[in-house]
CSV table of C-alpha atoms in Angstrom, one decimal:
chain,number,residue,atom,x,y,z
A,1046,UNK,CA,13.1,-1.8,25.8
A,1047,UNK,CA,9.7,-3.1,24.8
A,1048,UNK,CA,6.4,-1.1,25.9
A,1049,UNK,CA,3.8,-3.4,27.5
A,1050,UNK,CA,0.6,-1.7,26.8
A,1051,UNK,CA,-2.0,-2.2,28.7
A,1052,UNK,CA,-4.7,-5.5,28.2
A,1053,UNK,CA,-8.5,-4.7,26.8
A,1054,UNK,CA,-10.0,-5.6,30.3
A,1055,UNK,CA,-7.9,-3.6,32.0
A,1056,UNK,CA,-8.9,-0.5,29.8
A,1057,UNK,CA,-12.5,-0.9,29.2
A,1058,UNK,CA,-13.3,-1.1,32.7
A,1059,UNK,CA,-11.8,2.1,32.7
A,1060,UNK,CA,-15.3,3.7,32.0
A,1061,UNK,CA,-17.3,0.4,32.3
A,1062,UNK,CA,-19.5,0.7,28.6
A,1063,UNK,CA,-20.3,-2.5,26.6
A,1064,UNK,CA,-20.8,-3.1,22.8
A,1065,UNK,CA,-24.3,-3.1,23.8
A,1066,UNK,CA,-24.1,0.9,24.5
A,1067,UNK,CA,-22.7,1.6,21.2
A,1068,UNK,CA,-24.6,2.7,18.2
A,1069,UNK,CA,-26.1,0.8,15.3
A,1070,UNK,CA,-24.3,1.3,11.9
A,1071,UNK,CA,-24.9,1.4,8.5
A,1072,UNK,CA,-22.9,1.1,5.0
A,1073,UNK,CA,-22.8,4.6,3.4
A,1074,UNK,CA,-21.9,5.8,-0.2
A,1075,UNK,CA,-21.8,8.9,-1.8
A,1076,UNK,CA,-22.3,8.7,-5.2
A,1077,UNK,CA,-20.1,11.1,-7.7
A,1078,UNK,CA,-20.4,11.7,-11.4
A,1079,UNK,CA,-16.2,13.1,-11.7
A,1080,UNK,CA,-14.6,13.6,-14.9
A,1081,UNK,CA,-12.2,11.4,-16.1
A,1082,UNK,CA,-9.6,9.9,-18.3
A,1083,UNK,CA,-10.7,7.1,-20.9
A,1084,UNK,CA,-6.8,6.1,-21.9
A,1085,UNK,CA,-4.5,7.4,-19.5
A,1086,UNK,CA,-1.7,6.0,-21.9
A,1087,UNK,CA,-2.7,8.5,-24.9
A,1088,UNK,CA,-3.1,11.6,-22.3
A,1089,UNK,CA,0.5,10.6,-21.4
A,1090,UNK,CA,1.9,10.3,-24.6
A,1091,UNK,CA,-0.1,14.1,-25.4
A,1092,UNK,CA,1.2,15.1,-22.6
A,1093,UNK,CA,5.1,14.3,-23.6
A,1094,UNK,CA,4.3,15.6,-27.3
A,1095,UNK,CA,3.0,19.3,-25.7
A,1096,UNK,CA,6.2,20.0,-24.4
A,1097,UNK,CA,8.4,22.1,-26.9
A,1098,UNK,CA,11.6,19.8,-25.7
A,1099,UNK,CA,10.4,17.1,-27.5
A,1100,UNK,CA,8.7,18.3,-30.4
A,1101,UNK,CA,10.4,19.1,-34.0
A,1102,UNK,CA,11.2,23.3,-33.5
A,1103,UNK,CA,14.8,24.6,-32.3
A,1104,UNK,CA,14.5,24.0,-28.3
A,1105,UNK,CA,14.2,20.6,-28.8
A,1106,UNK,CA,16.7,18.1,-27.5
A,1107,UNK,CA,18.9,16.3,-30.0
A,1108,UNK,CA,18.0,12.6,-30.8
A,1109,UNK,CA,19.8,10.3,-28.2
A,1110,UNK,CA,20.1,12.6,-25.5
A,1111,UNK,CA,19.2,11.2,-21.8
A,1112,UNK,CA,15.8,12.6,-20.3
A,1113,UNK,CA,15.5,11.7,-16.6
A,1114,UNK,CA,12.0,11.7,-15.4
A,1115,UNK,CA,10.5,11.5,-12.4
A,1116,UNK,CA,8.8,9.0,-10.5
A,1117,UNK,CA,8.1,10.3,-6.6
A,1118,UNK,CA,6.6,7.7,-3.5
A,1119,UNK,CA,2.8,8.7,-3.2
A,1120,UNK,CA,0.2,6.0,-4.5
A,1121,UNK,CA,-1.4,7.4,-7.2
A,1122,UNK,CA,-3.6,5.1,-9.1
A,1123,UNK,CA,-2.8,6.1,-12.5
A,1124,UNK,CA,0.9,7.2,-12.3
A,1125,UNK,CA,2.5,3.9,-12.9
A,1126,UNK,CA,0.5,3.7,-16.6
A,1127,UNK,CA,1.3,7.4,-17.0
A,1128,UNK,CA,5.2,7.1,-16.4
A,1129,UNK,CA,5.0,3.8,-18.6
A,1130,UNK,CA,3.4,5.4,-21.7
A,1131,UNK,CA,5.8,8.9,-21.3
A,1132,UNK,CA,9.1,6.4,-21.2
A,1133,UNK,CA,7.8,4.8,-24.3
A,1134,UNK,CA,6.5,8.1,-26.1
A,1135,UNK,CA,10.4,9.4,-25.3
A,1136,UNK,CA,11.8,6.6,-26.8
A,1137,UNK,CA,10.1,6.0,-30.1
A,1138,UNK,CA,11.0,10.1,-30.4
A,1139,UNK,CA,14.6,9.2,-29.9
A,1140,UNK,CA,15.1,9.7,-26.6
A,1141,UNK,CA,17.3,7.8,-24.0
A,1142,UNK,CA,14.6,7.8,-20.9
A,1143,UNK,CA,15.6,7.3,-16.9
A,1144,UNK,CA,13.3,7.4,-14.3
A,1145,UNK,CA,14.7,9.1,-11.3
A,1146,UNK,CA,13.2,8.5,-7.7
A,1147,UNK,CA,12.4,12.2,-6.7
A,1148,UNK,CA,11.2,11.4,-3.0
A,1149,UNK,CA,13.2,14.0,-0.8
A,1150,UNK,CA,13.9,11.7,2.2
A,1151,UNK,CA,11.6,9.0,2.2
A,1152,UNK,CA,12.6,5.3,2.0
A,1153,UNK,CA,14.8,5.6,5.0
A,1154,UNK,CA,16.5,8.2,2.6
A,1155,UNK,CA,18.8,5.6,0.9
A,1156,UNK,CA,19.4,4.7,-3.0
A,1157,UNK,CA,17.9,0.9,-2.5
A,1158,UNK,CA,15.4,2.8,-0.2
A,1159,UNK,CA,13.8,4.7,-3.1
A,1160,UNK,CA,13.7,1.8,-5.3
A,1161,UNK,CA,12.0,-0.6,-2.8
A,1162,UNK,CA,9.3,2.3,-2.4
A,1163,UNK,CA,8.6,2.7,-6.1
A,1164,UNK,CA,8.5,-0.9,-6.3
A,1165,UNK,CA,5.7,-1.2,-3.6
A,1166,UNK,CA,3.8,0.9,-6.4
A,1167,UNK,CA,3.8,-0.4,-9.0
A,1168,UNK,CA,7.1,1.2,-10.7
A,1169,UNK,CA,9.9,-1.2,-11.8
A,1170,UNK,CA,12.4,-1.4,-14.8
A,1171,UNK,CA,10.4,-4.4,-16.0
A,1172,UNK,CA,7.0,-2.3,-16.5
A,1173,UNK,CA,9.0,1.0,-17.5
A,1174,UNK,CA,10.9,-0.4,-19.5
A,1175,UNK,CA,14.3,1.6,-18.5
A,1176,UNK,CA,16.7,2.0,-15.9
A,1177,UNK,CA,16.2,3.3,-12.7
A,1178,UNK,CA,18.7,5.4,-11.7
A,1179,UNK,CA,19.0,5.7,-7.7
A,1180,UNK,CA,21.3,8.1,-5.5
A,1181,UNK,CA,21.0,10.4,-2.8
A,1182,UNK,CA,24.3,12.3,-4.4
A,1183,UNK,CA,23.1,16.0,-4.6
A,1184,UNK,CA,24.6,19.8,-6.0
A,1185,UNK,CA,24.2,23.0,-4.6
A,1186,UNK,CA,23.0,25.0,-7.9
A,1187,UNK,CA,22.1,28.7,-6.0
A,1188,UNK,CA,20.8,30.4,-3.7
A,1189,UNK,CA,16.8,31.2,-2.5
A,1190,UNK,CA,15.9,34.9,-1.5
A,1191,UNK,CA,16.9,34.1,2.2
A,1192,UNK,CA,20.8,33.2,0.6
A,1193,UNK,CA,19.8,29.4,1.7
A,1194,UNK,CA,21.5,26.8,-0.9
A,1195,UNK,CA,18.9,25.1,-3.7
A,1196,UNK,CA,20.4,21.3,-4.2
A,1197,UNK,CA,19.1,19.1,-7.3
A,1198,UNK,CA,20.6,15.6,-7.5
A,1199,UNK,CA,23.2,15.0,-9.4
A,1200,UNK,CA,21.4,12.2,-11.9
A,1201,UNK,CA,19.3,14.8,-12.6
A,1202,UNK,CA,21.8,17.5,-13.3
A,1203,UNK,CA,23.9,14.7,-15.4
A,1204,UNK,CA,21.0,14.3,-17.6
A,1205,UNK,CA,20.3,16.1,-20.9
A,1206,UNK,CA,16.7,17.6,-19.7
A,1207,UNK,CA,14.3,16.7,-17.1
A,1208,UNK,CA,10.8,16.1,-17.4
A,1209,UNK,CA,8.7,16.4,-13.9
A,1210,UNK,CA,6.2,13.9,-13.2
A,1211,UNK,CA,3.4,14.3,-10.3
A,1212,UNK,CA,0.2,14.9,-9.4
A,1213,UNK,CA,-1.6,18.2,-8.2
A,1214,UNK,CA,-3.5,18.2,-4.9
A,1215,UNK,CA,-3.9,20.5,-2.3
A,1216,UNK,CA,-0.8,19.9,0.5
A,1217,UNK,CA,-1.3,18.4,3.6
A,1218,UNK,CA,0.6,21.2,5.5
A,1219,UNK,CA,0.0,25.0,3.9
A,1220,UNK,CA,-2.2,26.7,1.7
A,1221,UNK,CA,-0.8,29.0,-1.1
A,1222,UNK,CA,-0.4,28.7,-4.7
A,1223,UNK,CA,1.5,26.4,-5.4
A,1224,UNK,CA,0.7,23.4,-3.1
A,1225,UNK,CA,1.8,19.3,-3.9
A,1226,UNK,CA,2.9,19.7,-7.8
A,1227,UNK,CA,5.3,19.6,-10.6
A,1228,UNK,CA,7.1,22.5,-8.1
A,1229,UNK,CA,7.4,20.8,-5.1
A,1230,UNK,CA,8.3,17.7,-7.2
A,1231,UNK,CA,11.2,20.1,-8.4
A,1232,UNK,CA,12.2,21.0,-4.8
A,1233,UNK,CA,11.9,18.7,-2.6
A,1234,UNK,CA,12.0,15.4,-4.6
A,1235,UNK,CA,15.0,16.7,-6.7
A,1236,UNK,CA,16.2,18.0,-3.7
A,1237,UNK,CA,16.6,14.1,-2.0
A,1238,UNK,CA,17.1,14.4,1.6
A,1239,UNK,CA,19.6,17.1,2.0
A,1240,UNK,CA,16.8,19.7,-0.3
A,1241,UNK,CA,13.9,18.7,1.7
A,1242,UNK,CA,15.6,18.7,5.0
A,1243,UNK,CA,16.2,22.4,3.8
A,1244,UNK,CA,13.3,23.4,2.1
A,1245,UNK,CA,11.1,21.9,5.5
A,1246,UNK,CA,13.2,23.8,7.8
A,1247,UNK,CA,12.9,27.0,5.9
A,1248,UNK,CA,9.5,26.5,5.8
A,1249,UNK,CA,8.8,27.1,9.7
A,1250,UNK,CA,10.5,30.4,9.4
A,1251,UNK,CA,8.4,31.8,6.3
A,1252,UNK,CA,5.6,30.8,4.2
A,1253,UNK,CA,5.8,27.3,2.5
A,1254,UNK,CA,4.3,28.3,-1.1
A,1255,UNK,CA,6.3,31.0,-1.3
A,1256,UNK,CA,9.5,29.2,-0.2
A,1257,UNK,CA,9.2,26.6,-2.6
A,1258,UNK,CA,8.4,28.8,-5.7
A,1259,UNK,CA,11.4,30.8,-5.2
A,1260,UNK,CA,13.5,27.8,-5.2
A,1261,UNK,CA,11.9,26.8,-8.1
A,1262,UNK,CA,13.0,29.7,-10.3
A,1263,UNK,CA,16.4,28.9,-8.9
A,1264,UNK,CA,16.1,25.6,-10.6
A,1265,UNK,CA,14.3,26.5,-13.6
A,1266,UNK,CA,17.7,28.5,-14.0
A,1267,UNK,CA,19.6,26.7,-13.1
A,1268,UNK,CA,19.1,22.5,-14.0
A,1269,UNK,CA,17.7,21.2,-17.5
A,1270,UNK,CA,13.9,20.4,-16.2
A,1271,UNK,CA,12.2,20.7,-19.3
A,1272,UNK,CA,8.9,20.5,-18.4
A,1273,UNK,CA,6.6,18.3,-16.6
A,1274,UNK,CA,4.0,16.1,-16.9
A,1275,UNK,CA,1.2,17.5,-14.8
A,1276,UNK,CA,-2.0,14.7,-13.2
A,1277,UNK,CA,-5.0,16.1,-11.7
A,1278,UNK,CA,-7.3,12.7,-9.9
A,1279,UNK,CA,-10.8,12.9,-9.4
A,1280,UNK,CA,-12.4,11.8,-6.1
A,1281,UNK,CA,-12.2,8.1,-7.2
A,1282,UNK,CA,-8.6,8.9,-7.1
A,1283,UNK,CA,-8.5,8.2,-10.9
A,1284,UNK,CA,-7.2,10.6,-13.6
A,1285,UNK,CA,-9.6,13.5,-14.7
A,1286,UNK,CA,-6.6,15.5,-16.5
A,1287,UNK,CA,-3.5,15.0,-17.9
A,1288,UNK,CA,-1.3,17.9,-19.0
A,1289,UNK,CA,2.0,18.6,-20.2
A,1290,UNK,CA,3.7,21.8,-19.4
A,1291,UNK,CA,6.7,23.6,-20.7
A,1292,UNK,CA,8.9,24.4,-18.1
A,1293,UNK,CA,8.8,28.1,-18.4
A,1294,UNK,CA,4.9,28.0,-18.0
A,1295,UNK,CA,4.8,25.7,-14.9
A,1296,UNK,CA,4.8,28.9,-12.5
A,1297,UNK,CA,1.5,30.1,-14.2
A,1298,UNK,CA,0.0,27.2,-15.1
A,1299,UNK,CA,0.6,25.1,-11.8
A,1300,UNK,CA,-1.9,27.3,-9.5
A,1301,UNK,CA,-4.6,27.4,-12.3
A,1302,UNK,CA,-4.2,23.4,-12.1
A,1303,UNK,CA,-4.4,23.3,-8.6
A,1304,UNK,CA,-7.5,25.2,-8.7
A,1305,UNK,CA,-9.3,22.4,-10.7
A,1306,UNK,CA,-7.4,19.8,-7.8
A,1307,UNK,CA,-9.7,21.6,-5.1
A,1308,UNK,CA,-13.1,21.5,-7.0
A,1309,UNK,CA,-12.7,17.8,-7.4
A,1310,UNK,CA,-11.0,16.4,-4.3
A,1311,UNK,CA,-12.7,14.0,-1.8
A,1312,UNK,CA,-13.6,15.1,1.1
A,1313,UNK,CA,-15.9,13.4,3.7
A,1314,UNK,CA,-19.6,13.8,3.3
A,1315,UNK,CA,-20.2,15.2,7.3
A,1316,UNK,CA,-18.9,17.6,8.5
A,1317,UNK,CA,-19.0,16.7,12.5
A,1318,UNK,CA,-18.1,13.9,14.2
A,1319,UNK,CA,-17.2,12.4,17.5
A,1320,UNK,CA,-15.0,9.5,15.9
A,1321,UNK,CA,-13.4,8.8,12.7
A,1322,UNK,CA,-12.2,5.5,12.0
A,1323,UNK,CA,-9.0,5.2,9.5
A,1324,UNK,CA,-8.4,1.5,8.2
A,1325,UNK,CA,-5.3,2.4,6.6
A,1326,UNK,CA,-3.0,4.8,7.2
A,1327,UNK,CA,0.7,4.9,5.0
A,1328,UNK,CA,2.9,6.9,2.8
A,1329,UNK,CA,1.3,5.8,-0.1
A,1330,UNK,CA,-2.1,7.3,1.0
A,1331,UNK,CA,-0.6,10.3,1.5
A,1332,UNK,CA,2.3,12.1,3.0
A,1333,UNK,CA,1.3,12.5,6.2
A,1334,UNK,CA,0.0,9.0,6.2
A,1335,UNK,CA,-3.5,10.4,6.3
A,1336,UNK,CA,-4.6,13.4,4.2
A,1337,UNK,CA,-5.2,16.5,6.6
A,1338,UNK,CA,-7.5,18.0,4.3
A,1339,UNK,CA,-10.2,14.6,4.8
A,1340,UNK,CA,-9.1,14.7,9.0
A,1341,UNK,CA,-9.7,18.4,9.3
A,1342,UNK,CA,-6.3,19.2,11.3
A,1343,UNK,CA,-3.0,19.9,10.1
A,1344,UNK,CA,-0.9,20.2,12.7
A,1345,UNK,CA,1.7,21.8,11.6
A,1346,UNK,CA,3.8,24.9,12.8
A,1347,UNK,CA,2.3,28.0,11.9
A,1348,UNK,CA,-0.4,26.5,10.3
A,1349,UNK,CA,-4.0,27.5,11.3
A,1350,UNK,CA,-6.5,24.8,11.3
A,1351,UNK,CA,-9.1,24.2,9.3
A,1352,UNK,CA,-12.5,25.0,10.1
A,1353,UNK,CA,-14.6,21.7,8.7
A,1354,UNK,CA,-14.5,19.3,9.1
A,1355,UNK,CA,-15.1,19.0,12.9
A,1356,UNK,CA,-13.9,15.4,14.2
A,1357,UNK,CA,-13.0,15.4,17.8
A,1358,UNK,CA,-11.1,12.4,17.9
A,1359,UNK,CA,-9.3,10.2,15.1
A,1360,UNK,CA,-8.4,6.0,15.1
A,1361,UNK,CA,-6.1,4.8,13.3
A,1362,UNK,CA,-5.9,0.9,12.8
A,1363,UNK,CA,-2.9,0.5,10.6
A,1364,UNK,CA,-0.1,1.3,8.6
A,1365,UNK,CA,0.2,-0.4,5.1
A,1366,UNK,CA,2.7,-2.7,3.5
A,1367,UNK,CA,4.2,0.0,1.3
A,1368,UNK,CA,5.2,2.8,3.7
A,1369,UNK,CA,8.0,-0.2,4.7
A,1370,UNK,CA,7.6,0.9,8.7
A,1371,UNK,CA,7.0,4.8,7.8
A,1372,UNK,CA,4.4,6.2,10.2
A,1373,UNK,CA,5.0,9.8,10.2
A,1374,UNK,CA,1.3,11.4,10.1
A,1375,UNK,CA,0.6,8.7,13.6
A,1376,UNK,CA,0.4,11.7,15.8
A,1377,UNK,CA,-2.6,12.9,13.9
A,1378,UNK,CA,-4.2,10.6,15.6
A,1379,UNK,CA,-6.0,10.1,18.7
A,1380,UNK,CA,-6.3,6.4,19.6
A,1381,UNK,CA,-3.9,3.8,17.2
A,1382,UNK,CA,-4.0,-0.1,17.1
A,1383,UNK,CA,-1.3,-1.9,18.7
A,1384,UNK,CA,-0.3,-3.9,15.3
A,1385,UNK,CA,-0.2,-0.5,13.6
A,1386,UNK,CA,2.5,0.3,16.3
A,1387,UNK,CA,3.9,-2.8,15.7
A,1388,UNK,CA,4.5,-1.8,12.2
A,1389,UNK,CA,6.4,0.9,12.9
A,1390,UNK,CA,10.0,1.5,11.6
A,1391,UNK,CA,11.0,4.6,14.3
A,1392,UNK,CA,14.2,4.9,12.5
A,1393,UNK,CA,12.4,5.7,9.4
A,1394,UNK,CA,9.7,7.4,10.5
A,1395,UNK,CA,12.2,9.8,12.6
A,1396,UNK,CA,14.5,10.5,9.6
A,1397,UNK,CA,11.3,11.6,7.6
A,1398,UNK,CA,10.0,13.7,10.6
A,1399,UNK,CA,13.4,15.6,11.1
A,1400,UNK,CA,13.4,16.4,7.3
A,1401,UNK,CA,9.8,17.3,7.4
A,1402,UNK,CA,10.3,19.6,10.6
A,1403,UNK,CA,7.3,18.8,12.3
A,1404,UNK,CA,7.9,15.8,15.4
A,1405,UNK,CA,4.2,16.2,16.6
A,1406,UNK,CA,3.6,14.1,14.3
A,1407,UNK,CA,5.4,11.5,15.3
A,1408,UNK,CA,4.0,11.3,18.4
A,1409,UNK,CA,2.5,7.5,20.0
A,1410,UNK,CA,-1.1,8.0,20.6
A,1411,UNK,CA,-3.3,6.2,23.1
A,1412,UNK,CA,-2.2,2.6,22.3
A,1413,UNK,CA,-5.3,0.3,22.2
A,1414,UNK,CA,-5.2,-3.5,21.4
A,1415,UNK,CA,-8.1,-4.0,19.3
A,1416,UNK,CA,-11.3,-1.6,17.1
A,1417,UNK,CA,-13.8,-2.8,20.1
A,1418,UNK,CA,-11.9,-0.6,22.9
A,1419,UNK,CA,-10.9,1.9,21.1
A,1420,UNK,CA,-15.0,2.4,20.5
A,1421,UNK,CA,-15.5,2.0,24.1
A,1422,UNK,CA,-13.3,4.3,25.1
A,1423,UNK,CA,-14.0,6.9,22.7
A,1424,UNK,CA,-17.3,7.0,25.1
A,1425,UNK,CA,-15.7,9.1,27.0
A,1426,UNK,CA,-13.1,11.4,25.2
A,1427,UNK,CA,-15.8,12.8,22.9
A,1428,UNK,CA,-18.0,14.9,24.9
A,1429,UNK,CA,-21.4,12.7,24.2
A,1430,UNK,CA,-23.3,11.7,27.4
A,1431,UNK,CA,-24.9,9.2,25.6
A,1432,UNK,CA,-22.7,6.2,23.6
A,1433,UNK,CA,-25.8,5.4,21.3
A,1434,UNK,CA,-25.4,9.4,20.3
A,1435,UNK,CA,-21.7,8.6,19.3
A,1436,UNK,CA,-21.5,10.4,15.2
A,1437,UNK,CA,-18.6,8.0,14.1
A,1438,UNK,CA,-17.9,7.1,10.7
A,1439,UNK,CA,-15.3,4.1,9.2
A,1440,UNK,CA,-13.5,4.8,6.0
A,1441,UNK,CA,-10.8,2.6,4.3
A,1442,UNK,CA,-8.5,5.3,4.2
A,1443,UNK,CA,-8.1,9.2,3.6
A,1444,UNK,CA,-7.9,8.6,-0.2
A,1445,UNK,CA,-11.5,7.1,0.1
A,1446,UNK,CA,-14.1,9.0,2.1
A,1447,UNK,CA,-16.9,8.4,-0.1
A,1448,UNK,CA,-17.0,4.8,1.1
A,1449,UNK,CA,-18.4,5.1,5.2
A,1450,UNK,CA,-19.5,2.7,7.9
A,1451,UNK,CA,-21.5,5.5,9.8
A,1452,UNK,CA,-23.4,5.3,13.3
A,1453,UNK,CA,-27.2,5.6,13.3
A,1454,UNK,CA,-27.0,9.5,14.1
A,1455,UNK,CA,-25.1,10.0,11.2
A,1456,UNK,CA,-26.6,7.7,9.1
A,1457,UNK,CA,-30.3,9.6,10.0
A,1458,UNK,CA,-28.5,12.6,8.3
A,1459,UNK,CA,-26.9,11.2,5.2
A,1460,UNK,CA,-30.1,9.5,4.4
A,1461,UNK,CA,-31.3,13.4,3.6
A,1462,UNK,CA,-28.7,13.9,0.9
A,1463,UNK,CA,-29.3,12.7,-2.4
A,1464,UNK,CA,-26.0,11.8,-3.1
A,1465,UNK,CA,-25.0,9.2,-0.9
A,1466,UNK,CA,-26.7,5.6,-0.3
A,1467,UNK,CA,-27.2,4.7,3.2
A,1468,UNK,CA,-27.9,0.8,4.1
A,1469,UNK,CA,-29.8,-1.1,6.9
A,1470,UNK,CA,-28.7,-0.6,10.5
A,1471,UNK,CA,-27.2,-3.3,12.2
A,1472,UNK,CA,-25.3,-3.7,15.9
A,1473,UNK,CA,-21.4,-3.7,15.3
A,1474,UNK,CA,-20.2,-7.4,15.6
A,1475,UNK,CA,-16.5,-7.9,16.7
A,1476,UNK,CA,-14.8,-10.9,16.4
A,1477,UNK,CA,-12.1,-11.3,19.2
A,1478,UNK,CA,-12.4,-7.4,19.6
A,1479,UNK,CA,-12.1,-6.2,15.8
A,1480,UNK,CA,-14.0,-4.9,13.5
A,1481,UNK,CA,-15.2,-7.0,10.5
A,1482,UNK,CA,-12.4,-6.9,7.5
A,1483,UNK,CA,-15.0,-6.0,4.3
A,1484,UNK,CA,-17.7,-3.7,5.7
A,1485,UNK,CA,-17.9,-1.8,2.9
């Protein structure tokens, strides 16, 4: 059955505002000096010589032996070039290099679903330069602490030695730790659907860090990971480290790199607002299709909620090409474009939800039908008497907050910082009821 939402005349007369009550905005930049990676192709290949399984010394693996490596389904600027440069690296030392999708259930949780997503990135056999080897075929290899069983795909287990691949952030569900990392690359991507479905559901019950670190000493023990190669971004979502660590150190070594993850992630430069505006929303901005830590809610079971920043309500205006229908992350929104609806694969989204364990997020928002009511009616779900007093701020996505549209109240107070550029004000201009494509 099709949902006829309603038109934009029959919603904005439901408070009566015009564009003419709304704010004036202004193009915003904050301006960031980060650290960062001149040849992310060298720091790979470093990265791959640090680890003891490839050096010259007696744990190393035997010329021609198979090292499956793996390649999970965020977008991460630089992980395509440092995958690349660690597949050739392995094979001028002798090795016989696989990439293995390591996505728990996303891409509709299918073999030619994984592939498709690393494809949308950026990651293919032509650029790697070896197979991709795709299968949702997982093993049982032990038991966690509450006698719950630890899977790890069987490519993986097949394979000589396994080197991890993934970047360290701070999660979009707990704090702990160990958060998004070499470990829950280990656990949940390793794990394909049937370990995240697991490891998620386990996670309600008890605390997620500690969850997925006790499964990870299961498979430390228990599969032939080697090590990892470890990627810590800057706020220009490029690399500023690039590590390799031994497999035995990754317990100790993880948190320390997650440490330097929190000092340099982007986050928004207010801390209030009535309205945030998301451009993009997707799988490949983040997992939850827009990064918690930027929105300033997680909900998630159990979770508490941040306390900055403040953003009353949240619209979100699309879903990209990438996610292939995936919206799980919509509920974290407030208001949500019609097209971005239209987008929507539900039978993907809902296998990713029921692994992930959390269906509020998967929950339809408000349905508008274009950027100029969802302003309008934000006049009145935000508290402000006064539309012209609206604090709303446009960003492309989650992975870029440094780049803003902001309304003149906000603007007023970035222009005190020293660190962000604010332009001329100007009255928002809609063209058949959306927002202009390249404000930024």
């Amino acid at each position: 059955m099709d949902l006829d939402f309603p038109d934009a005349e029959t919603l904005q007369a439901a408070n009566g505002y015009t564009a003419g009550d709304l704010p004036r905005f202004a193009v915003a930049r904050r301006q960031r000096d980060p650290p960062s990676v001149d040849d992310v192709d060298a720091a790979a290949r470093d990265a791959v010589a640090a680890i003891d399984a490839f050096g010259s010394g007696d744990d190393a693996l035997p010329a021609g032996a198979e090292v499956a490596v793996t390649a999970g389904s965020r977008g991460i600027h630089d992980m395509p070039a440092v995958l690349s440069a660690a597949v050739d690296e392995l094979q001028e030392r002798g090795y016989e290099p696989f990439v293995l999708p390591a996505m728990g259930s996303h891409g509709g949780a299918t073999a030619d679903g994984q592939v498709e997503t690393l494809d949308a990135l950026g990651i293919t056999e032509d650029r790697l330069g070896c197979q991709i080897r795709s299968s949702m075929a997982v093993e049982a290899v032990g038991k966690d602490a509450m006698e719950k069983d630890v899977y790890a795909a069987e490519d993986a287990l097949d394979a000589d030695g396994v080197l991890l691949a993934n970047r360290i952030k701070p999660h979009t569900d707990f704090r702990g730790d160990v958060e998004s990392g070499l470990s829950k690359m280990a656990v949940i991507g390793l794990g394909k659907h049937r370990g995240a479905e697991s490891l998620h559901n386990a996670a309600i019950a008890t605390d997620f860090a500690d969850v997925i670190a006790d499964r990870m000493d299961v498979l430390l023990a228990e599969t032939p990971i080697v090590g990892g190669i470890a990627l810590v971004e800057n706020a220009a979502d490029r690399a500023a480290h690039v590590e390799g660590v031994d497999a035995a150190d990754i317990p100790d070594r993880e948190p320390e790199l997650l440490a330097t993850a929190e000092e340099l992630f982007a986050t928004l430069p207010v801390d209030q607002l009535d309205l945030l505006i998301v451009d993009e929303t997707g799988k490949d901005k983040s997992g939850t299709g827009m990064d918690t830590n930027v929105l300033g809610r997680y909900d998630f079971h159990g979770e508490p909620e941040p306390e900055t920043p403040e953003i009353t309500r949240v619209y979100a205006r699309s879903l990209t090409a990438p996610s292939h229908g995936n919206a799980l992350g919509v509920g974290l929104a407030d208001l949500v474009h019609r097209e971005l609806v239209a987008d929507i694969d539900f039978a993907d989204t809902y296998v990713n939800i029921a692994t992930s364990g959390e269906p509020r997020r998967a929950k339809l928002p408000l349905v508008v039908p274009d950027d100029e009511t969802a302003l309008l009616l934000s006049c009145s779900m935000t508290g402000v008497a006064d539309p012209s007093e609206l604090r709303v701020a446009r960003i492309p996505s989650t992975m870029d907050p440094d780049t803003l549209v902001v309304s003149e109240p906000v603007a007023a107070e970035l222009r005190e910082r020293e660190d962000v550029d604010v332009g001329l004000l100007r009255s928002l201009a809609f063209e058949d009821g959306e927002l202009p494509t390249e404000p930024y």
